[in-house]
Structures are given as structure tokens and as C-alpha cells.
Amino acid sequence: MTHGRSMVVMTMPSGKAGGAVEKRRIVLLGATGYTGQRVLRELLARGEKPTLAGRSRTRMLALADTFEAELPVFEVDATSASDFAHLLEPSDVLLSTVGPFTHVGMVPITAAAQAGAHYFDSAGEGPFARRVRDELDSLAAARGATLVPSFGYDYVPGNLAGALALDTAGERARHVEIGYFITRSGHGDELLYRTTLRDSYTLTTAGTRQTLVAAAAEDGFAYRPARRGQPSRLIDERAAKRVRTFRYAGVKRSAMTVPGTEHLGLPAIFPQLESVEVGLGWLGRWTRPIQIAATLQAPLLRSAKVRAALARWSERLPGSRREPDLDGRSLVIAVARDGQGRPLATTTLTGPDPYEMTGSLLAWGAAQAAAPDAVLEPGAHGPVAAFGLDTLRLGAAEAGVHEVDEVSARRR
């Protein structure tokens, strides 16, 4: 499937007899979890009344009572296709915050595609998004469903920053590099803050750390030529294979390569791209040592037994009940380069901590998709292709994600 930069297809919810178009129902799966509660808070602040779906009716009712909201609830098992077949209708928007998505994510999103319902989630696993595109794009397009996995901190700001940098760079752009970083407020200028290894623990949840450990054992991917002189395409590549350096406002930041939805979505919009690189820069000065250790351990991770043991160990990481510190902030940098690797344009976005950003983005995406006049592109897509660059930029701004200028940052 090819996508033009301005290509948008309108999909509308089913209307009542007489042609009246109704607002879509929003269904939130996983509302009782840490991220799910943030999504619910944002939805209620927007005046939405979502249906809560999850394993425990009692917990969902208690949560609704905490927010002083009367909300419908629906008991479902995230691994039960029949449960979702009874739950979902073509006029629904399903939000999922239940992971790890590589293990439990395919049933809900497949049900949404089959039902013709729109779908968004908080997945941070690139291989999951790749599987969704490969297996469900045609089905979703045929049913009029729009599937947008990873519609949060992972990987909306990177897709947005990359698209803005490439749009500014123009047709000369051949490469784009995107780095994700976390910073802190209250420690001087947050744009100049140097991330430490401790931040990757104190600013994240146990679920996030478990997902990161599990992702180290999963097969990853990259977008570039498999060999010199060949066309660019999506190729298999393990996570943390390379380290990329980003310089912003005089601060040098390192990031390990990871599979993201930028690899899937940006080449569809900017077909002249020859490579897409996405890096995770949460480890500060430990980035290079940990990347080397990951390289040395890569052969061991080919063993199913080792992968299973790593998964069990990740579930017992310390701090499982500790909530992240409240002073976290996000920084995402995208650099567009020409065919010789020379920088053409840089876009830098700042925003709230990853969880607040994810909650806000998912709530905005759901509200946008639920509107009677929703304009989305059916199929499995990245966020830019699903909404269009201008609309996504406005939505990100509503979620507190803003572009900053490097010159201004140096003067702060």
C-alpha cells in the first residue's frame, strides 16, 4: 500500500435511520492500571464517558467511584477473542493499556479490526506494531477500521518530530535520526539536563522496565538498505545494535537504537527516505557500556530457555510497587540529513513525563476518532498517516508537546 503525504480517507461511524451520525463509543481496556488511570482522567476531563473493560468489575466500579463518575463496565479477558466479539461494535473506539503487547496485545486489536472499530494503544514494543501492520492492515482497511498502535510517548512525538524535520528539509532529505530522552524539572534548565542511569529507574514504572527487559530478547528491525546499492526496506535487526549521538543546545546525548513505529510510518509518507534510525537515550553515560553488554549477550538470547528466564527475571525486578517521581519531563530530537549525511533540519519537542504524555495523547486520539465528523485513514498506520501532520501537531500541543528552538534554549 502506498500513501501520499496528503492522502486522507474519510471514515464515518454508522448512523441511525434517517442518516443521523452518532458519536462513537469509547472503550478503555486496562483503566485500573497506572497508565490506564491517567487515560481515564484525561478522558473525563474532556467530558467523555468511556466504557471500562477489564478483568475485575469490582475494581472498575471502585475506580469510577474514585473519579465520581458513573461509567458502564464490561468484564473481559484480554486473551479471549469471544469476549471482545461480544464487546465491540463497528462504531467503537478501543483504547488499550494492557501489556506487554507482544504477549497479550493481538487479541484486542484483531477484534477491533474484525469489528471495524478504531483502535489506539500505549504499546512501546516496535515488533508488536510491525506484526499489526503485516497481519491486520488489509483486514482493517476492508472493514473501515483505523489501527494506530503505540499512540503515546512511544512513538507519537518521534513520528511527529521526524515528520516535521523532514517536511522542513524537503526533497533533499534521505535520512532521519530520532532520539528519545527523559529529563527532570527543578534541576536547572530541563532542556540542558543530563540524564543519569538512576533516572531510568525513578522516572519509570515496573511495567515499563519489564517491557524494556523483555524487548531486549525480542527480534527488532531497522529501515535501511540490506546491502550497499540495494533499495531501502524494513530489515531484521536486534535492538541496541548501534549507538547514535545527538547534540542539542551544547549537550551531547547518546541513544541505543530500538525498533519504533517511525520505521514503519515515515517511509510511507516520505518515500525518498533511505534510512530511519530511532534511539532510546534513557541511560545517560551508561548507554555505551550497556549497549556493549547487550551485544555480547546477543548470542545467548537466541536460546528459548534464556529468553524465558529473562522474562521471569523481569517480572521480579525491584520497585514493582513504586510509582515514578513526579518531576519527569520528555525530550525528543529529530535530525533530517541529506544523502551525504549532512544535517538539513532539526526538530526538538519537549513535553510532560512519558506517562502523562501517553494519557493525554490517547485521550485526544480517542476523542478525535469518536467525533461524528472523524477523518481517519483505514488500515494499520503510524500516527502521521492516520491523522495528517497538521492535525497531529495540534493534538500533540493539546497534550503539552511543544517544539523548542535550539538558539532560544542556549540563551535560557
Short mmCIF file of N, CA, C and O in Angstrom, two decimals, residues 104-214:
data_model
loop_
_atom_site.label_atom_id
_atom_site.label_comp_id
_atom_site.label_asym_id
_atom_site.label_seq_id
_atom_site.Cartn_x
_atom_site.Cartn_y
_atom_site.Cartn_z
N VAL A 104 0.05 -10.14 24.99
CA VAL A 104 -1.40 -10.11 25.18
C VAL A 104 -2.10 -9.08 24.30
O VAL A 104 -3.29 -8.86 24.45
N GLY A 105 -1.38 -8.47 23.37
CA GLY A 105 -1.97 -7.37 22.62
C GLY A 105 -2.72 -7.74 21.35
O GLY A 105 -3.56 -6.97 20.88
N MET A 106 -2.46 -8.91 20.78
CA MET A 106 -3.03 -9.21 19.47
C MET A 106 -4.53 -9.51 19.50
O MET A 106 -5.24 -9.21 18.55
N VAL A 107 -5.02 -10.07 20.58
CA VAL A 107 -6.45 -10.41 20.63
C VAL A 107 -7.32 -9.15 20.58
O VAL A 107 -8.23 -9.05 19.74
N PRO A 108 -7.07 -8.14 21.42
CA PRO A 108 -7.93 -6.94 21.35
C PRO A 108 -7.84 -6.21 20.01
O PRO A 108 -8.86 -5.79 19.47
N ILE A 109 -6.63 -6.06 19.47
CA ILE A 109 -6.51 -5.28 18.24
C ILE A 109 -7.07 -6.05 17.05
O ILE A 109 -7.64 -5.46 16.12
N THR A 110 -6.94 -7.37 17.05
CA THR A 110 -7.54 -8.17 15.98
C THR A 110 -9.05 -8.08 16.04
O THR A 110 -9.73 -7.97 15.00
N ALA A 111 -9.60 -8.10 17.25
CA ALA A 111 -11.05 -7.97 17.41
C ALA A 111 -11.53 -6.61 16.91
O ALA A 111 -12.60 -6.51 16.29
N ALA A 112 -10.75 -5.56 17.18
CA ALA A 112 -11.13 -4.23 16.70
C ALA A 112 -11.13 -4.20 15.17
O ALA A 112 -12.06 -3.65 14.55
N ALA A 113 -10.11 -4.78 14.55
CA ALA A 113 -10.05 -4.81 13.08
C ALA A 113 -11.23 -5.57 12.51
O ALA A 113 -11.87 -5.14 11.54
N GLN A 114 -11.55 -6.71 13.10
CA GLN A 114 -12.67 -7.52 12.61
C GLN A 114 -14.01 -6.82 12.77
O GLN A 114 -14.90 -6.95 11.93
N ALA A 115 -14.13 -6.06 13.85
CA ALA A 115 -15.39 -5.36 14.12
C ALA A 115 -15.52 -4.07 13.32
O ALA A 115 -16.62 -3.52 13.23
N GLY A 116 -14.42 -3.58 12.76
CA GLY A 116 -14.45 -2.29 12.08
C GLY A 116 -14.35 -1.13 13.05
O GLY A 116 -14.72 0.00 12.72
N ALA A 117 -13.83 -1.38 14.26
CA ALA A 117 -13.68 -0.34 15.28
C ALA A 117 -12.29 0.30 15.17
O ALA A 117 -11.33 -0.35 14.79
N HIS A 118 -12.20 1.56 15.52
CA HIS A 118 -10.90 2.22 15.58
C HIS A 118 -10.16 1.76 16.84
O HIS A 118 -10.78 1.38 17.84
N TYR A 119 -8.83 1.85 16.81
CA TYR A 119 -8.02 1.28 17.90
C TYR A 119 -6.77 2.11 18.12
O TYR A 119 -6.07 2.48 17.16
N PHE A 120 -6.43 2.35 19.41
CA PHE A 120 -5.19 3.00 19.83
C PHE A 120 -4.67 2.28 21.07
O PHE A 120 -5.46 1.77 21.86
N ASP A 121 -3.35 2.27 21.26
CA ASP A 121 -2.82 1.65 22.48
C ASP A 121 -1.56 2.35 22.95
O ASP A 121 -1.05 3.27 22.30
N SER A 122 -1.06 1.91 24.10
CA SER A 122 0.12 2.50 24.74
C SER A 122 1.35 1.64 24.56
O SER A 122 2.31 1.76 25.31
N ALA A 123 1.35 0.76 23.56
CA ALA A 123 2.46 -0.18 23.37
C ALA A 123 3.77 0.55 23.13
O ALA A 123 3.83 1.53 22.39
N GLY A 124 4.83 0.02 23.75
CA GLY A 124 6.17 0.53 23.47
C GLY A 124 7.01 -0.46 22.70
O GLY A 124 8.21 -0.25 22.53
N GLU A 125 6.39 -1.54 22.23
CA GLU A 125 7.13 -2.61 21.55
C GLU A 125 6.98 -2.50 20.04
O GLU A 125 5.91 -2.75 19.48
N GLY A 126 8.09 -2.11 19.39
CA GLY A 126 8.07 -1.98 17.94
C GLY A 126 7.69 -3.26 17.21
O GLY A 126 6.93 -3.20 16.23
N PRO A 127 8.20 -4.43 17.62
CA PRO A 127 7.82 -5.67 16.93
C PRO A 127 6.31 -5.93 16.94
O PRO A 127 5.78 -6.50 15.99
N PHE A 128 5.62 -5.51 17.99
CA PHE A 128 4.18 -5.64 18.03
C PHE A 128 3.53 -4.80 16.93
O PHE A 128 2.64 -5.26 16.20
N ALA A 129 3.98 -3.55 16.80
CA ALA A 129 3.42 -2.67 15.76
C ALA A 129 3.71 -3.23 14.37
O ALA A 129 2.86 -3.13 13.47
N ARG A 130 4.88 -3.81 14.19
CA ARG A 130 5.21 -4.41 12.89
C ARG A 130 4.27 -5.58 12.59
O ARG A 130 3.79 -5.71 11.45
N ARG A 131 4.01 -6.39 13.57
CA ARG A 131 3.11 -7.52 13.37
C ARG A 131 1.70 -7.04 13.03
O ARG A 131 1.03 -7.61 12.16
N VAL A 132 1.26 -5.98 13.70
CA VAL A 132 -0.06 -5.42 13.41
C VAL A 132 -0.13 -4.97 11.96
O VAL A 132 -1.10 -5.26 11.25
N ARG A 133 0.89 -4.27 11.50
CA ARG A 133 0.89 -3.81 10.11
C ARG A 133 0.87 -4.97 9.14
O ARG A 133 0.12 -4.98 8.16
N ASP A 134 1.71 -5.97 9.40
CA ASP A 134 1.84 -7.10 8.47
C ASP A 134 0.58 -7.96 8.43
O ASP A 134 0.20 -8.45 7.36
N GLU A 135 -0.06 -8.16 9.59
CA GLU A 135 -1.16 -9.12 9.66
C GLU A 135 -2.56 -8.49 9.58
O GLU A 135 -3.51 -9.18 9.19
N LEU A 136 -2.68 -7.21 9.94
CA LEU A 136 -4.03 -6.65 10.09
C LEU A 136 -4.33 -5.45 9.20
O LEU A 136 -5.46 -4.97 9.16
N ASP A 137 -3.36 -4.94 8.46
CA ASP A 137 -3.58 -3.75 7.65
C ASP A 137 -4.70 -3.96 6.63
O ASP A 137 -5.63 -3.16 6.52
N SER A 138 -4.63 -5.05 5.89
CA SER A 138 -5.63 -5.30 4.84
C SER A 138 -7.01 -5.52 5.44
O SER A 138 -8.02 -4.99 4.94
N LEU A 139 -7.08 -6.28 6.54
CA LEU A 139 -8.36 -6.54 7.19
C LEU A 139 -8.98 -5.25 7.69
O LEU A 139 -10.17 -4.98 7.49
N ALA A 140 -8.16 -4.42 8.37
CA ALA A 140 -8.68 -3.17 8.92
C ALA A 140 -9.16 -2.24 7.80
O ALA A 140 -10.22 -1.61 7.92
N ALA A 141 -8.40 -2.16 6.71
CA ALA A 141 -8.79 -1.30 5.60
C ALA A 141 -10.12 -1.76 5.00
O ALA A 141 -10.99 -0.94 4.66
N ALA A 142 -10.29 -3.08 4.88
CA ALA A 142 -11.53 -3.62 4.31
C ALA A 142 -12.73 -3.36 5.21
O ALA A 142 -13.85 -3.15 4.72
N ARG A 143 -12.51 -3.37 6.53
CA ARG A 143 -13.62 -3.19 7.48
C ARG A 143 -13.84 -1.72 7.87
O ARG A 143 -14.73 -1.41 8.65
N GLY A 144 -12.97 -0.83 7.39
CA GLY A 144 -13.11 0.58 7.74
C GLY A 144 -12.55 0.95 9.10
O GLY A 144 -12.86 2.01 9.64
N ALA A 145 -11.71 0.08 9.66
CA ALA A 145 -11.09 0.34 10.97
C ALA A 145 -9.75 1.04 10.78
O ALA A 145 -9.02 0.78 9.82
N THR A 146 -9.41 1.91 11.71
CA THR A 146 -8.09 2.53 11.74
C THR A 146 -7.37 2.05 12.99
O THR A 146 -7.85 2.23 14.11
N LEU A 147 -6.23 1.39 12.80
CA LEU A 147 -5.44 0.84 13.89
C LEU A 147 -4.16 1.66 14.04
O LEU A 147 -3.37 1.75 13.10
N VAL A 148 -3.95 2.23 15.21
CA VAL A 148 -2.75 3.03 15.45
C VAL A 148 -2.09 2.56 16.74
O VAL A 148 -2.33 3.10 17.82
N PRO A 149 -1.26 1.52 16.66
CA PRO A 149 -0.55 1.07 17.87
C PRO A 149 0.51 2.08 18.27
O PRO A 149 0.96 2.89 17.46
N SER A 150 0.89 2.03 19.54
CA SER A 150 1.95 2.90 20.08
C SER A 150 1.58 4.37 19.97
O SER A 150 2.38 5.19 19.51
N PHE A 151 0.39 4.72 20.43
CA PHE A 151 -0.07 6.10 20.33
C PHE A 151 0.13 6.82 21.67
O PHE A 151 -0.82 7.25 22.34
N GLY A 152 1.38 6.91 22.10
CA GLY A 152 1.72 7.59 23.34
C GLY A 152 3.13 8.15 23.23
O GLY A 152 3.60 8.50 22.14
N TYR A 153 3.81 8.25 24.36
CA TYR A 153 5.23 8.66 24.33
C TYR A 153 5.99 7.78 23.35
O TYR A 153 6.87 8.25 22.64
N ASP A 154 5.68 6.50 23.36
CA ASP A 154 6.13 5.61 22.30
C ASP A 154 4.96 5.47 21.32
O ASP A 154 3.96 4.86 21.69
N TYR A 155 4.96 5.97 20.03
CA TYR A 155 6.07 6.70 19.46
C TYR A 155 5.56 7.94 18.75
O TYR A 155 6.06 8.30 17.69
N VAL A 156 4.54 8.59 19.33
CA VAL A 156 3.96 9.75 18.66
C VAL A 156 4.94 10.92 18.54
O VAL A 156 5.10 11.48 17.45
N PRO A 157 5.62 11.35 19.62
CA PRO A 157 6.50 12.52 19.47
C PRO A 157 7.64 12.29 18.49
O PRO A 157 8.06 13.22 17.79
N GLY A 158 8.15 11.06 18.40
CA GLY A 158 9.21 10.78 17.44
C GLY A 158 8.73 10.82 16.01
O GLY A 158 9.40 11.36 15.12
N ASN A 159 7.53 10.25 15.77
CA ASN A 159 6.94 10.35 14.44
C ASN A 159 6.68 11.80 14.07
O ASN A 159 6.93 12.22 12.93
N LEU A 160 6.16 12.57 15.02
CA LEU A 160 5.85 13.97 14.76
C LEU A 160 7.12 14.77 14.52
O LEU A 160 7.22 15.52 13.54
N ALA A 161 8.11 14.61 15.40
CA ALA A 161 9.37 15.35 15.23
C ALA A 161 10.06 14.98 13.92
O ALA A 161 10.58 15.84 13.20
N GLY A 162 10.08 13.69 13.61
CA GLY A 162 10.70 13.25 12.37
C GLY A 162 10.00 13.82 11.15
O GLY A 162 10.65 14.28 10.20
N ALA A 163 8.67 13.80 11.15
CA ALA A 163 7.91 14.32 10.02
C ALA A 163 8.12 15.83 9.87
O ALA A 163 8.24 16.34 8.75
N LEU A 164 8.16 16.55 10.99
CA LEU A 164 8.38 18.00 10.92
C LEU A 164 9.77 18.32 10.39
O LEU A 164 9.94 19.23 9.56
N ALA A 165 10.79 17.58 10.85
CA ALA A 165 12.15 17.81 10.36
C ALA A 165 12.24 17.50 8.87
O ALA A 165 12.86 18.24 8.10
N LEU A 166 11.64 16.39 8.45
CA LEU A 166 11.69 16.01 7.04
C LEU A 166 10.90 16.98 6.18
O LEU A 166 11.30 17.30 5.05
N ASP A 167 9.78 17.47 6.69
CA ASP A 167 8.98 18.43 5.95
C ASP A 167 9.76 19.72 5.74
O ASP A 167 9.71 20.32 4.67
N THR A 168 10.50 20.13 6.77
CA THR A 168 11.33 21.34 6.67
C THR A 168 12.49 21.11 5.72
O THR A 168 12.83 21.99 4.91
N ALA A 169 13.11 19.94 5.78
CA ALA A 169 14.28 19.65 4.96
C ALA A 169 13.93 19.55 3.48
O ALA A 169 14.75 19.85 2.61
N GLY A 170 12.73 19.08 3.16
CA GLY A 170 12.32 18.98 1.77
C GLY A 170 12.81 17.72 1.09
O GLY A 170 13.26 16.77 1.72
N GLU A 171 12.79 17.74 -0.23
CA GLU A 171 13.08 16.55 -1.02
C GLU A 171 14.54 16.10 -0.93
O GLU A 171 14.86 14.97 -1.31
N ARG A 172 15.43 16.94 -0.44
CA ARG A 172 16.84 16.54 -0.31
C ARG A 172 17.05 15.55 0.82
O ARG A 172 18.07 14.87 0.87
N ALA A 173 16.10 15.47 1.74
CA ALA A 173 16.27 14.59 2.91
C ALA A 173 16.28 13.13 2.49
O ALA A 173 15.40 12.69 1.74
N ARG A 174 17.27 12.40 2.97
CA ARG A 174 17.38 10.97 2.69
C ARG A 174 17.46 10.12 3.96
O ARG A 174 17.23 8.92 3.92
N HIS A 175 17.79 10.75 5.08
CA HIS A 175 17.95 10.03 6.33
C HIS A 175 17.31 10.84 7.46
O HIS A 175 17.29 12.07 7.42
N VAL A 176 16.80 10.14 8.47
CA VAL A 176 16.29 10.82 9.66
C VAL A 176 16.69 10.01 10.88
O VAL A 176 16.63 8.78 10.87
N GLU A 177 17.15 10.71 11.90
CA GLU A 177 17.54 10.10 13.18
C GLU A 177 16.68 10.72 14.27
O GLU A 177 16.54 11.94 14.34
N ILE A 178 16.12 9.89 15.14
CA ILE A 178 15.21 10.35 16.19
C ILE A 178 15.67 9.79 17.52
O ILE A 178 15.92 8.58 17.64
N GLY A 179 15.80 10.63 18.52
CA GLY A 179 16.22 10.20 19.85
C GLY A 179 15.21 10.56 20.91
O GLY A 179 14.68 11.68 20.93
N TYR A 180 14.93 9.59 21.79
CA TYR A 180 14.01 9.79 22.91
C TYR A 180 14.81 9.91 24.21
O TYR A 180 15.62 9.03 24.53
N PHE A 181 14.53 10.97 24.97
CA PHE A 181 15.25 11.20 26.21
C PHE A 181 14.27 11.62 27.31
O PHE A 181 13.18 12.14 27.03
N ILE A 182 14.65 11.37 28.57
CA ILE A 182 13.88 11.86 29.70
C ILE A 182 14.75 12.86 30.46
O ILE A 182 15.97 12.69 30.58
N THR A 183 14.13 13.90 30.96
CA THR A 183 14.82 14.91 31.75
C THR A 183 14.03 15.14 33.03
O THR A 183 13.06 14.45 33.31
N ARG A 184 14.45 16.12 33.81
CA ARG A 184 13.76 16.46 35.05
C ARG A 184 13.56 17.96 35.15
O ARG A 184 14.39 18.74 34.68
N SER A 185 12.47 18.34 35.77
CA SER A 185 12.25 19.75 36.10
C SER A 185 12.77 20.00 37.51
O SER A 185 12.91 19.07 38.31
N GLY A 186 13.07 21.25 37.81
CA GLY A 186 13.54 21.60 39.14
C GLY A 186 15.00 21.33 39.39
O GLY A 186 15.47 21.40 40.53
N HIS A 187 15.74 21.00 38.33
CA HIS A 187 17.19 20.76 38.45
C HIS A 187 17.93 21.64 37.46
O HIS A 187 18.75 21.18 36.68
N GLY A 188 17.63 22.93 37.49
CA GLY A 188 18.18 23.83 36.48
C GLY A 188 17.33 23.76 35.23
O GLY A 188 16.16 23.37 35.26
N ASP A 189 17.92 24.13 34.10
CA ASP A 189 17.20 24.13 32.83
C ASP A 189 16.96 22.69 32.40
O ASP A 189 17.89 21.94 32.13
N GLU A 190 15.69 22.31 32.31
CA GLU A 190 15.37 20.92 31.98
C GLU A 190 15.82 20.54 30.57
O GLU A 190 16.08 19.36 30.29
N LEU A 191 15.95 21.51 29.67
CA LEU A 191 16.39 21.22 28.31
C LEU A 191 17.88 20.89 28.26
O LEU A 191 18.36 20.29 27.30
N LEU A 192 18.61 21.27 29.30
CA LEU A 192 20.04 21.01 29.36
C LEU A 192 20.38 19.90 30.35
O LEU A 192 21.55 19.60 30.58
N TYR A 193 19.37 19.31 30.95
CA TYR A 193 19.58 18.27 31.96
C TYR A 193 20.23 17.03 31.34
O TYR A 193 19.83 16.58 30.26
N ARG A 194 21.21 16.47 32.03
CA ARG A 194 21.89 15.26 31.56
C ARG A 194 21.32 14.05 32.31
O ARG A 194 21.45 13.93 33.51
N THR A 195 20.70 13.17 31.56
CA THR A 195 20.04 12.00 32.15
C THR A 195 21.06 11.08 32.81
O THR A 195 22.16 10.88 32.30
N THR A 196 20.67 10.49 33.93
CA THR A 196 21.51 9.53 34.64
C THR A 196 20.85 8.15 34.59
O THR A 196 19.66 8.01 34.29
N LEU A 197 21.62 7.12 34.92
CA LEU A 197 21.08 5.77 34.96
C LEU A 197 19.98 5.67 36.01
O LEU A 197 18.98 4.96 35.82
N ARG A 198 20.13 6.39 37.10
CA ARG A 198 19.12 6.37 38.16
C ARG A 198 17.77 6.88 37.65
O ARG A 198 16.72 6.40 38.07
N ASP A 199 17.80 7.84 36.74
CA ASP A 199 16.55 8.37 36.20
C ASP A 199 15.72 7.30 35.50
O ASP A 199 14.49 7.32 35.55
N SER A 200 16.40 6.35 34.85
CA SER A 200 15.68 5.31 34.13
C SER A 200 14.92 4.39 35.10
O SER A 200 14.02 3.66 34.68
N TYR A 201 15.28 4.46 36.39
CA TYR A 201 14.56 3.69 37.41
C TYR A 201 13.51 4.54 38.11
O TYR A 201 12.36 4.15 38.26
N THR A 202 13.89 5.75 38.53
CA THR A 202 12.99 6.57 39.35
C THR A 202 11.89 7.25 38.54
O THR A 202 10.89 7.69 39.10
N LEU A 203 12.06 7.35 37.21
CA LEU A 203 11.07 8.02 36.38
C LEU A 203 10.22 7.05 35.58
O LEU A 203 9.43 7.48 34.73
N THR A 204 10.33 5.75 35.85
CA THR A 204 9.57 4.75 35.10
C THR A 204 8.83 3.82 36.05
O THR A 204 9.16 3.71 37.24
N THR A 205 7.84 3.11 35.51
CA THR A 205 7.10 2.12 36.29
C THR A 205 7.75 0.75 36.14
O THR A 205 8.56 0.51 35.24
N ALA A 206 7.36 -0.16 37.02
CA ALA A 206 7.86 -1.53 36.93
C ALA A 206 7.44 -2.17 35.61
O ALA A 206 8.20 -2.93 35.00
N GLY A 207 6.23 -1.85 35.14
CA GLY A 207 5.77 -2.40 33.87
C GLY A 207 6.62 -1.95 32.70
O GLY A 207 6.92 -2.74 31.79
N THR A 208 7.04 -0.69 32.72
CA THR A 208 7.92 -0.18 31.66
C THR A 208 9.26 -0.89 31.68
O THR A 208 9.78 -1.31 30.64
N ARG A 209 9.82 -1.06 32.88
CA ARG A 209 11.12 -1.73 32.97
C ARG A 209 11.01 -3.19 32.54
O ARG A 209 11.92 -3.73 31.89
N GLN A 210 9.90 -3.82 32.88
CA GLN A 210 9.69 -5.20 32.45
C GLN A 210 9.61 -5.29 30.93
O GLN A 210 10.19 -6.20 30.32
N THR A 211 8.92 -4.34 30.33
CA THR A 211 8.81 -4.33 28.87
C THR A 211 10.16 -4.11 28.21
O THR A 211 10.49 -4.75 27.21
N LEU A 212 10.98 -3.22 28.78
CA LEU A 212 12.30 -2.95 28.21
C LEU A 212 13.19 -4.18 28.28
O LEU A 212 13.92 -4.49 27.33
N VAL A 213 13.15 -4.89 29.41
CA VAL A 213 13.96 -6.09 29.54
C VAL A 213 13.49 -7.16 28.56
O VAL A 213 14.29 -7.81 27.88
N ALA A 214 12.17 -7.31 28.46
CA ALA A 214 11.64 -8.30 27.53
C ALA A 214 11.98 -7.95 26.09
O ALA A 214 12.26 -8.84 25.27
#
